[in-house]
């Protein structure tokens, strides 16, 4: 009766079919009703299939006018894939490296779900993909995920963390507004240059009541400026690092004898944000943002020099009366011929898919060798040709040979990882790990009240995100803290998820009729690791389950799988 677990719709159809069969033969309504109840009961109770549609923490919002619903041009993405494959093949040959084997379907599926949806697939989604024998199923899965709403939410989480990295956490008051603003742009597939230009030149105001901003009302990027304390130097340092791949903040205090950027360069960039201050609430939190038309400069601390607004390439704006300071900077930053913008975007997206960028670190455009520099340049040209379409760039990277290599390597040769000849094992972000736990365990948290303030909301997600935040660490760094380890081993979320009485996953699996212990162990593997157990794993876990109280021992198996390195990492 394993077919009952192919999906809720299948179970329901089976129940309905059986009821008709019994009714035709006059065996009574009681038996028909029994089978119907089995189908409906399983559909209602089982958390393994419906969690992909679990409500998100933020309320649903309508996307802006859809620029993005037009059919994508896959030709550019295919050209990117071919360029990546050729460049890395030449690098492997030159270094005398043999890349590792290709990933199997289960490994690729789990990886691409984490990278594009931000969480592992459900049991039903895993079964559907693994049983698909059609052609190009990996390509179809990438397209399906890129077009999904959950993809936009994941990108919003990723870029929220990128934008607020290194900023003051206590000033991230308008976080829901920023998340909503990002999610709307990614839902509409807003061109990357347009998204950045909107952020840099944003003029918006948050509605207030008695001098206090109202949370969760209007999507806005104002949180980025709040978290940078409205300081021109902090904003300039963050923007140049994130969007231009330039570490100009090193020159904030003084000139370094061997550095390219000088103190005047830094303060000339910061001068575009002079006069940013708008009306603030009584608690000094920014509630409005306006573009300044004051063309004055900033006095460089410790000197008598005044730095006037100037771009990082040394050019100066051609001022027009209707153009504000930040708008002029945004136009220069996002121009197709800007030498930094597209290359920095390619590096940052590459880092999201491989745990490390083509340049190191991700907020740099200086590639370590000529081949990588050429690859960055080629991908940047294609990215501009697609009109800064992030999804096309991601599609090109996700379908490359390097991305589809296995993370299983026979040796500890670090050159394989350094040359992208195997998939590096990556640490999950806090949101990826939390959402994967939710997917695997059926945990559901009711959304906060509509009038809840960000710091008042007693949210399991926020608490988990704070514990697993990894400010500034590369994703290829897998070390966990003691607090993180204890949270997974003894925390309430995992504790409830592995409790015989409170676990939705265990309850569903234990109540399935007509399946044996092996089937139950298989389902636990699919729900957590998104693959079937190997023969030796089946033998070991099955022997353990059969040796005592089966319900309690299935709970132990689920706890072991949730705390395994395979579950908590993206590989």
PDB file of C-alpha atoms in Angstrom, residues 144-413:
ATOM      1  CA  UNK A 144      10.208  25.952 -12.082  1.00  0.00           C
ATOM      2  CA  UNK A 145      11.949  27.196  -8.959  1.00  0.00           C
ATOM      3  CA  UNK A 146      13.048  30.490 -10.512  1.00  0.00           C
ATOM      4  CA  UNK A 147       9.422  31.195 -11.415  1.00  0.00           C
ATOM      5  CA  UNK A 148       8.073  30.329  -7.957  1.00  0.00           C
ATOM      6  CA  UNK A 149       6.969  32.804  -5.284  1.00  0.00           C
ATOM      7  CA  UNK A 150       9.126  31.096  -2.672  1.00  0.00           C
ATOM      8  CA  UNK A 151      12.168  31.962  -4.797  1.00  0.00           C
ATOM      9  CA  UNK A 152      11.388  35.683  -4.465  1.00  0.00           C
ATOM     10  CA  UNK A 153      11.057  35.338  -0.680  1.00  0.00           C
ATOM     11  CA  UNK A 154      14.398  33.526  -0.476  1.00  0.00           C
ATOM     12  CA  UNK A 155      16.159  36.193  -2.550  1.00  0.00           C
ATOM     13  CA  UNK A 156      14.617  38.882  -0.336  1.00  0.00           C
ATOM     14  CA  UNK A 157      16.045  37.148   2.753  1.00  0.00           C
ATOM     15  CA  UNK A 158      19.444  36.784   1.094  1.00  0.00           C
ATOM     16  CA  UNK A 159      19.709  40.422   0.004  1.00  0.00           C
ATOM     17  CA  UNK A 160      18.319  41.688   3.307  1.00  0.00           C
ATOM     18  CA  UNK A 161      21.248  39.983   5.047  1.00  0.00           C
ATOM     19  CA  UNK A 162      23.681  41.316   2.443  1.00  0.00           C
ATOM     20  CA  UNK A 163      22.462  44.898   2.732  1.00  0.00           C
ATOM     21  CA  UNK A 164      22.450  44.928   6.523  1.00  0.00           C
ATOM     22  CA  UNK A 165      25.725  43.081   7.050  1.00  0.00           C
ATOM     23  CA  UNK A 166      27.929  44.998   9.466  1.00  0.00           C
ATOM     24  CA  UNK A 167      25.249  47.564  10.330  1.00  0.00           C
ATOM     25  CA  UNK A 168      23.807  48.336  13.740  1.00  0.00           C
ATOM     26  CA  UNK A 169      21.267  45.571  14.584  1.00  0.00           C
ATOM     27  CA  UNK A 170      19.481  47.781  17.103  1.00  0.00           C
ATOM     28  CA  UNK A 171      18.588  50.269  14.364  1.00  0.00           C
ATOM     29  CA  UNK A 172      17.027  47.741  11.988  1.00  0.00           C
ATOM     30  CA  UNK A 173      13.576  48.961  12.930  1.00  0.00           C
ATOM     31  CA  UNK A 174      11.940  48.877   9.531  1.00  0.00           C
ATOM     32  CA  UNK A 175      13.046  45.363   8.666  1.00  0.00           C
ATOM     33  CA  UNK A 176       9.556  44.180   7.564  1.00  0.00           C
ATOM     34  CA  UNK A 177       9.303  47.153   5.202  1.00  0.00           C
ATOM     35  CA  UNK A 178      12.683  46.308   3.672  1.00  0.00           C
ATOM     36  CA  UNK A 179      11.800  42.613   3.315  1.00  0.00           C
ATOM     37  CA  UNK A 180       8.504  43.479   1.641  1.00  0.00           C
ATOM     38  CA  UNK A 181      10.217  45.979  -0.656  1.00  0.00           C
ATOM     39  CA  UNK A 182      12.788  43.397  -1.746  1.00  0.00           C
ATOM     40  CA  UNK A 183      10.215  40.644  -2.154  1.00  0.00           C
ATOM     41  CA  UNK A 184       8.077  42.829  -4.421  1.00  0.00           C
ATOM     42  CA  UNK A 185      11.074  43.582  -6.649  1.00  0.00           C
ATOM     43  CA  UNK A 186      12.169  39.960  -6.901  1.00  0.00           C
ATOM     44  CA  UNK A 187       8.606  38.780  -7.519  1.00  0.00           C
ATOM     45  CA  UNK A 188       8.422  41.128 -10.489  1.00  0.00           C
ATOM     46  CA  UNK A 189      11.970  40.202 -11.529  1.00  0.00           C
ATOM     47  CA  UNK A 190      12.890  43.867 -11.474  1.00  0.00           C
ATOM     48  CA  UNK A 191      16.147  44.387 -13.388  1.00  0.00           C
ATOM     49  CA  UNK A 192      19.062  44.493 -10.971  1.00  0.00           C
ATOM     50  CA  UNK A 193      20.206  47.967 -12.056  1.00  0.00           C
ATOM     51  CA  UNK A 194      16.704  49.322 -11.508  1.00  0.00           C
ATOM     52  CA  UNK A 195      16.483  47.740  -8.052  1.00  0.00           C
ATOM     53  CA  UNK A 196      19.812  49.257  -6.998  1.00  0.00           C
ATOM     54  CA  UNK A 197      18.957  52.664  -8.461  1.00  0.00           C
ATOM     55  CA  UNK A 198      15.681  52.672  -6.500  1.00  0.00           C
ATOM     56  CA  UNK A 199      17.520  51.799  -3.305  1.00  0.00           C
ATOM     57  CA  UNK A 200      20.256  54.417  -3.689  1.00  0.00           C
ATOM     58  CA  UNK A 201      17.949  57.275  -4.712  1.00  0.00           C
ATOM     59  CA  UNK A 202      14.950  56.256  -2.624  1.00  0.00           C
ATOM     60  CA  UNK A 203      12.796  59.072  -1.332  1.00  0.00           C
ATOM     61  CA  UNK A 204      10.159  57.667   0.941  1.00  0.00           C
ATOM     62  CA  UNK A 205       8.474  58.239   4.233  1.00  0.00           C
ATOM     63  CA  UNK A 206       7.037  55.857   6.776  1.00  0.00           C
ATOM     64  CA  UNK A 207       3.630  56.743   8.192  1.00  0.00           C
ATOM     65  CA  UNK A 208       3.839  57.727  11.822  1.00  0.00           C
ATOM     66  CA  UNK A 209       1.567  58.022  14.784  1.00  0.00           C
ATOM     67  CA  UNK A 210       2.542  60.326  17.641  1.00  0.00           C
ATOM     68  CA  UNK A 211       6.120  60.472  16.453  1.00  0.00           C
ATOM     69  CA  UNK A 212       6.561  56.709  16.192  1.00  0.00           C
ATOM     70  CA  UNK A 213       6.911  54.841  12.897  1.00  0.00           C
ATOM     71  CA  UNK A 214       4.213  52.281  12.145  1.00  0.00           C
ATOM     72  CA  UNK A 215       5.721  48.914  11.322  1.00  0.00           C
ATOM     73  CA  UNK A 216       4.603  46.650   8.526  1.00  0.00           C
ATOM     74  CA  UNK A 217       2.815  49.252   6.476  1.00  0.00           C
ATOM     75  CA  UNK A 218       4.558  50.419   3.299  1.00  0.00           C
ATOM     76  CA  UNK A 219       7.395  48.520   1.559  1.00  0.00           C
ATOM     77  CA  UNK A 220      10.482  50.698   1.733  1.00  0.00           C
ATOM     78  CA  UNK A 221      14.291  50.400   1.725  1.00  0.00           C
ATOM     79  CA  UNK A 222      14.520  52.942   4.539  1.00  0.00           C
ATOM     80  CA  UNK A 223      15.820  50.256   6.926  1.00  0.00           C
ATOM     81  CA  UNK A 224      19.137  50.246   5.047  1.00  0.00           C
ATOM     82  CA  UNK A 225      19.678  53.930   5.820  1.00  0.00           C
ATOM     83  CA  UNK A 226      18.425  53.511   9.395  1.00  0.00           C
ATOM     84  CA  UNK A 227      20.820  50.650  10.091  1.00  0.00           C
ATOM     85  CA  UNK A 228      23.690  52.800   8.790  1.00  0.00           C
ATOM     86  CA  UNK A 229      22.700  55.495  11.282  1.00  0.00           C
ATOM     87  CA  UNK A 230      22.097  57.996   8.451  1.00  0.00           C
ATOM     88  CA  UNK A 231      25.838  58.634   8.357  1.00  0.00           C
ATOM     89  CA  UNK A 232      27.116  59.475   4.846  1.00  0.00           C
ATOM     90  CA  UNK A 233      30.378  57.625   5.488  1.00  0.00           C
ATOM     91  CA  UNK A 234      28.616  54.417   6.648  1.00  0.00           C
ATOM     92  CA  UNK A 235      26.174  54.442   3.738  1.00  0.00           C
ATOM     93  CA  UNK A 236      28.924  55.087   1.192  1.00  0.00           C
ATOM     94  CA  UNK A 237      31.067  52.261   2.602  1.00  0.00           C
ATOM     95  CA  UNK A 238      28.173  49.765   2.516  1.00  0.00           C
ATOM     96  CA  UNK A 239      27.008  50.652  -0.995  1.00  0.00           C
ATOM     97  CA  UNK A 240      30.475  50.599  -2.528  1.00  0.00           C
ATOM     98  CA  UNK A 241      31.209  47.228  -0.939  1.00  0.00           C
ATOM     99  CA  UNK A 242      27.906  45.527  -1.828  1.00  0.00           C
ATOM    100  CA  UNK A 243      27.218  46.930  -5.284  1.00  0.00           C
ATOM    101  CA  UNK A 244      30.622  47.958  -6.654  1.00  0.00           C
ATOM    102  CA  UNK A 245      32.936  45.400  -5.055  1.00  0.00           C
ATOM    103  CA  UNK A 246      35.158  48.236  -3.819  1.00  0.00           C
ATOM    104  CA  UNK A 247      36.556  48.373  -0.288  1.00  0.00           C
ATOM    105  CA  UNK A 248      36.885  52.131  -0.169  1.00  0.00           C
ATOM    106  CA  UNK A 249      36.213  52.392   3.576  1.00  0.00           C
ATOM    107  CA  UNK A 250      39.860  51.487   4.248  1.00  0.00           C
ATOM    108  CA  UNK A 251      40.681  55.072   3.267  1.00  0.00           C
ATOM    109  CA  UNK A 252      38.199  56.668   5.654  1.00  0.00           C
ATOM    110  CA  UNK A 253      40.782  57.719   8.252  1.00  0.00           C
ATOM    111  CA  UNK A 254      43.971  58.219   6.247  1.00  0.00           C
ATOM    112  CA  UNK A 255      45.776  57.442   3.019  1.00  0.00           C
ATOM    113  CA  UNK A 256      47.452  54.045   2.853  1.00  0.00           C
ATOM    114  CA  UNK A 257      50.770  54.160   0.969  1.00  0.00           C
ATOM    115  CA  UNK A 258      49.999  51.091  -1.154  1.00  0.00           C
ATOM    116  CA  UNK A 259      46.213  51.338  -1.483  1.00  0.00           C
ATOM    117  CA  UNK A 260      44.498  52.509  -4.634  1.00  0.00           C
ATOM    118  CA  UNK A 261      41.808  54.511  -2.889  1.00  0.00           C
ATOM    119  CA  UNK A 262      42.692  57.677  -1.047  1.00  0.00           C
ATOM    120  CA  UNK A 263      40.948  59.502   1.770  1.00  0.00           C
ATOM    121  CA  UNK A 264      39.605  62.104  -0.651  1.00  0.00           C
ATOM    122  CA  UNK A 265      38.033  59.341  -2.780  1.00  0.00           C
ATOM    123  CA  UNK A 266      36.146  57.991   0.208  1.00  0.00           C
ATOM    124  CA  UNK A 267      34.787  61.332   1.380  1.00  0.00           C
ATOM    125  CA  UNK A 268      33.959  62.419  -2.174  1.00  0.00           C
ATOM    126  CA  UNK A 269      31.732  59.354  -2.461  1.00  0.00           C
ATOM    127  CA  UNK A 270      30.228  59.992   0.971  1.00  0.00           C
ATOM    128  CA  UNK A 271      29.453  63.576  -0.072  1.00  0.00           C
ATOM    129  CA  UNK A 272      26.601  62.305  -2.281  1.00  0.00           C
ATOM    130  CA  UNK A 273      24.758  61.485   0.950  1.00  0.00           C
ATOM    131  CA  UNK A 274      25.186  64.918   2.499  1.00  0.00           C
ATOM    132  CA  UNK A 275      21.923  66.370   3.708  1.00  0.00           C
ATOM    133  CA  UNK A 276      20.261  63.005   4.058  1.00  0.00           C
ATOM    134  CA  UNK A 277      18.643  63.862   7.359  1.00  0.00           C
ATOM    135  CA  UNK A 278      14.914  64.017   7.151  1.00  0.00           C
ATOM    136  CA  UNK A 279      12.342  64.365   9.904  1.00  0.00           C
ATOM    137  CA  UNK A 280      12.907  61.767  12.610  1.00  0.00           C
ATOM    138  CA  UNK A 281      10.795  60.331  15.333  1.00  0.00           C
ATOM    139  CA  UNK A 282      11.405  61.220  18.960  1.00  0.00           C
ATOM    140  CA  UNK A 283      13.582  58.132  19.348  1.00  0.00           C
ATOM    141  CA  UNK A 284      15.910  59.315  16.531  1.00  0.00           C
ATOM    142  CA  UNK A 285      14.654  56.664  14.135  1.00  0.00           C
ATOM    143  CA  UNK A 286      14.447  57.882  10.567  1.00  0.00           C
ATOM    144  CA  UNK A 287      10.912  57.986   9.251  1.00  0.00           C
ATOM    145  CA  UNK A 288      11.484  59.835   5.971  1.00  0.00           C
ATOM    146  CA  UNK A 289      14.123  59.994   3.298  1.00  0.00           C
ATOM    147  CA  UNK A 290      14.654  62.707   0.715  1.00  0.00           C
ATOM    148  CA  UNK A 291      17.198  63.330  -2.035  1.00  0.00           C
ATOM    149  CA  UNK A 292      19.325  66.412  -1.422  1.00  0.00           C
ATOM    150  CA  UNK A 293      20.004  69.083  -4.052  1.00  0.00           C
ATOM    151  CA  UNK A 294      22.756  70.723  -2.007  1.00  0.00           C
ATOM    152  CA  UNK A 295      25.922  70.251  -4.090  1.00  0.00           C
ATOM    153  CA  UNK A 296      28.225  71.065  -1.187  1.00  0.00           C
ATOM    154  CA  UNK A 297      30.916  68.758   0.094  1.00  0.00           C
ATOM    155  CA  UNK A 298      31.966  67.100   3.328  1.00  0.00           C
ATOM    156  CA  UNK A 299      34.842  68.253   5.468  1.00  0.00           C
ATOM    157  CA  UNK A 300      37.427  65.509   5.779  1.00  0.00           C
ATOM    158  CA  UNK A 301      37.934  64.832   9.511  1.00  0.00           C
ATOM    159  CA  UNK A 302      41.269  66.011  10.873  1.00  0.00           C
ATOM    160  CA  UNK A 303      41.929  68.266   7.873  1.00  0.00           C
ATOM    161  CA  UNK A 304      40.728  71.557   6.435  1.00  0.00           C
ATOM    162  CA  UNK A 305      39.894  69.918   3.117  1.00  0.00           C
ATOM    163  CA  UNK A 306      36.351  69.714   1.778  1.00  0.00           C
ATOM    164  CA  UNK A 307      35.578  66.749  -0.486  1.00  0.00           C
ATOM    165  CA  UNK A 308      33.038  67.570  -3.179  1.00  0.00           C
ATOM    166  CA  UNK A 309      30.853  64.822  -4.721  1.00  0.00           C
ATOM    167  CA  UNK A 310      32.932  62.774  -7.149  1.00  0.00           C
ATOM    168  CA  UNK A 311      32.566  59.277  -8.558  1.00  0.00           C
ATOM    169  CA  UNK A 312      35.067  56.522  -7.863  1.00  0.00           C
ATOM    170  CA  UNK A 313      36.396  56.606 -11.438  1.00  0.00           C
ATOM    171  CA  UNK A 314      37.472  60.208 -10.844  1.00  0.00           C
ATOM    172  CA  UNK A 315      34.727  61.827 -12.925  1.00  0.00           C
ATOM    173  CA  UNK A 316      32.401  64.489 -11.542  1.00  0.00           C
ATOM    174  CA  UNK A 317      28.620  64.700 -12.026  1.00  0.00           C
ATOM    175  CA  UNK A 318      27.108  66.919 -14.689  1.00  0.00           C
ATOM    176  CA  UNK A 319      24.568  68.534 -12.437  1.00  0.00           C
ATOM    177  CA  UNK A 320      21.053  69.203 -13.629  1.00  0.00           C
ATOM    178  CA  UNK A 321      18.522  71.136 -11.599  1.00  0.00           C
ATOM    179  CA  UNK A 322      16.001  68.279 -11.435  1.00  0.00           C
ATOM    180  CA  UNK A 323      18.532  65.617 -10.430  1.00  0.00           C
ATOM    181  CA  UNK A 324      19.304  65.083  -6.742  1.00  0.00           C
ATOM    182  CA  UNK A 325      22.679  64.016  -5.393  1.00  0.00           C
ATOM    183  CA  UNK A 326      21.776  60.386  -4.762  1.00  0.00           C
ATOM    184  CA  UNK A 327      19.974  60.094  -8.091  1.00  0.00           C
ATOM    185  CA  UNK A 328      23.134  61.262  -9.869  1.00  0.00           C
ATOM    186  CA  UNK A 329      25.160  58.649  -8.000  1.00  0.00           C
ATOM    187  CA  UNK A 330      22.607  55.910  -8.777  1.00  0.00           C
ATOM    188  CA  UNK A 331      22.739  56.723 -12.483  1.00  0.00           C
ATOM    189  CA  UNK A 332      26.524  56.438 -12.492  1.00  0.00           C
ATOM    190  CA  UNK A 333      26.564  53.248 -10.388  1.00  0.00           C
ATOM    191  CA  UNK A 334      24.067  51.349 -12.546  1.00  0.00           C
ATOM    192  CA  UNK A 335      25.245  52.529 -15.951  1.00  0.00           C
ATOM    193  CA  UNK A 336      26.031  49.561 -18.272  1.00  0.00           C
ATOM    194  CA  UNK A 337      29.539  50.893 -18.802  1.00  0.00           C
ATOM    195  CA  UNK A 338      30.336  51.245 -15.108  1.00  0.00           C
ATOM    196  CA  UNK A 339      33.550  49.222 -14.659  1.00  0.00           C
ATOM    197  CA  UNK A 340      32.516  47.866 -11.250  1.00  0.00           C
ATOM    198  CA  UNK A 341      28.748  47.321 -11.131  1.00  0.00           C
ATOM    199  CA  UNK A 342      28.072  44.243 -13.304  1.00  0.00           C
ATOM    200  CA  UNK A 343      31.275  42.453 -12.232  1.00  0.00           C
ATOM    201  CA  UNK A 344      30.431  42.935  -8.571  1.00  0.00           C
ATOM    202  CA  UNK A 345      26.956  41.475  -9.173  1.00  0.00           C
ATOM    203  CA  UNK A 346      28.396  38.416 -10.930  1.00  0.00           C
ATOM    204  CA  UNK A 347      30.791  37.794  -8.046  1.00  0.00           C
ATOM    205  CA  UNK A 348      28.093  38.116  -5.426  1.00  0.00           C
ATOM    206  CA  UNK A 349      25.660  35.758  -7.193  1.00  0.00           C
ATOM    207  CA  UNK A 350      28.457  33.249  -7.779  1.00  0.00           C
ATOM    208  CA  UNK A 351      29.225  33.325  -4.065  1.00  0.00           C
ATOM    209  CA  UNK A 352      25.588  32.513  -3.292  1.00  0.00           C
ATOM    210  CA  UNK A 353      25.822  29.359  -5.408  1.00  0.00           C
ATOM    211  CA  UNK A 354      29.317  28.145  -4.489  1.00  0.00           C
ATOM    212  CA  UNK A 355      29.978  29.546  -1.029  1.00  0.00           C
ATOM    213  CA  UNK A 356      32.870  31.609  -2.352  1.00  0.00           C
ATOM    214  CA  UNK A 357      33.176  34.075  -5.191  1.00  0.00           C
ATOM    215  CA  UNK A 358      35.348  34.072  -8.288  1.00  0.00           C
ATOM    216  CA  UNK A 359      37.119  36.962  -6.606  1.00  0.00           C
ATOM    217  CA  UNK A 360      37.901  36.705  -2.942  1.00  0.00           C
ATOM    218  CA  UNK A 361      36.253  38.130  -0.953  1.00  0.00           C
ATOM    219  CA  UNK A 362      32.828  38.534  -2.559  1.00  0.00           C
ATOM    220  CA  UNK A 363      32.897  42.317  -2.170  1.00  0.00           C
ATOM    221  CA  UNK A 364      35.852  42.619  -4.499  1.00  0.00           C
ATOM    222  CA  UNK A 365      36.198  42.708  -8.272  1.00  0.00           C
ATOM    223  CA  UNK A 366      39.850  41.699  -8.347  1.00  0.00           C
ATOM    224  CA  UNK A 367      40.035  38.086  -9.569  1.00  0.00           C
ATOM    225  CA  UNK A 368      43.055  36.055  -8.419  1.00  0.00           C
ATOM    226  CA  UNK A 369      44.156  34.892 -11.886  1.00  0.00           C
ATOM    227  CA  UNK A 370      43.665  35.999 -15.513  1.00  0.00           C
ATOM    228  CA  UNK A 371      41.315  33.120 -16.410  1.00  0.00           C
ATOM    229  CA  UNK A 372      38.898  34.005 -13.632  1.00  0.00           C
ATOM    230  CA  UNK A 373      39.183  37.684 -14.441  1.00  0.00           C
ATOM    231  CA  UNK A 374      38.241  36.885 -18.027  1.00  0.00           C
ATOM    232  CA  UNK A 375      35.317  34.710 -16.883  1.00  0.00           C
ATOM    233  CA  UNK A 376      34.041  37.495 -14.627  1.00  0.00           C
ATOM    234  CA  UNK A 377      34.286  39.917 -17.534  1.00  0.00           C
ATOM    235  CA  UNK A 378      32.426  37.558 -19.888  1.00  0.00           C
ATOM    236  CA  UNK A 379      29.623  36.901 -17.409  1.00  0.00           C
ATOM    237  CA  UNK A 380      29.349  40.614 -16.660  1.00  0.00           C
ATOM    238  CA  UNK A 381      28.939  41.365 -20.377  1.00  0.00           C
ATOM    239  CA  UNK A 382      26.216  38.726 -20.672  1.00  0.00           C
ATOM    240  CA  UNK A 383      24.531  40.073 -17.531  1.00  0.00           C
ATOM    241  CA  UNK A 384      24.414  43.558 -19.063  1.00  0.00           C
ATOM    242  CA  UNK A 385      23.138  42.080 -22.354  1.00  0.00           C
ATOM    243  CA  UNK A 386      20.205  40.478 -20.489  1.00  0.00           C
ATOM    244  CA  UNK A 387      19.396  43.949 -19.107  1.00  0.00           C
ATOM    245  CA  UNK A 388      20.607  42.933 -15.678  1.00  0.00           C
ATOM    246  CA  UNK A 389      18.275  39.939 -15.381  1.00  0.00           C
ATOM    247  CA  UNK A 390      19.345  38.157 -12.174  1.00  0.00           C
ATOM    248  CA  UNK A 391      17.342  35.028 -12.976  1.00  0.00           C
ATOM    249  CA  UNK A 392      19.157  34.551 -16.277  1.00  0.00           C
ATOM    250  CA  UNK A 393      22.483  34.886 -14.500  1.00  0.00           C
ATOM    251  CA  UNK A 394      21.415  32.355 -11.873  1.00  0.00           C
ATOM    252  CA  UNK A 395      20.119  29.967 -14.518  1.00  0.00           C
ATOM    253  CA  UNK A 396      23.416  30.130 -16.359  1.00  0.00           C
ATOM    254  CA  UNK A 397      25.371  29.332 -13.187  1.00  0.00           C
ATOM    255  CA  UNK A 398      22.994  26.620 -11.902  1.00  0.00           C
ATOM    256  CA  UNK A 399      23.176  24.621 -15.145  1.00  0.00           C
ATOM    257  CA  UNK A 400      26.962  24.755 -15.412  1.00  0.00           C
ATOM    258  CA  UNK A 401      28.992  21.596 -14.999  1.00  0.00           C
ATOM    259  CA  UNK A 402      30.760  22.973 -11.937  1.00  0.00           C
ATOM    260  CA  UNK A 403      27.493  23.561 -10.076  1.00  0.00           C
ATOM    261  CA  UNK A 404      26.327  20.034 -10.863  1.00  0.00           C
ATOM    262  CA  UNK A 405      29.470  18.331  -9.562  1.00  0.00           C
ATOM    263  CA  UNK A 406      29.236  16.261  -6.405  1.00  0.00           C
ATOM    264  CA  UNK A 407      30.464  17.414  -3.029  1.00  0.00           C
ATOM    265  CA  UNK A 408      31.779  13.896  -2.395  1.00  0.00           C
ATOM    266  CA  UNK A 409      35.528  13.869  -2.947  1.00  0.00           C
ATOM    267  CA  UNK A 410      37.847  10.910  -2.433  1.00  0.00           C
ATOM    268  CA  UNK A 411      40.621  13.043  -0.943  1.00  0.00           C
ATOM    269  CA  UNK A 412      41.062  16.125   1.192  1.00  0.00           C
ATOM    270  CA  UNK A 413      42.707  17.925  -1.709  1.00  0.00           C
TER     271      UNK A 413
END
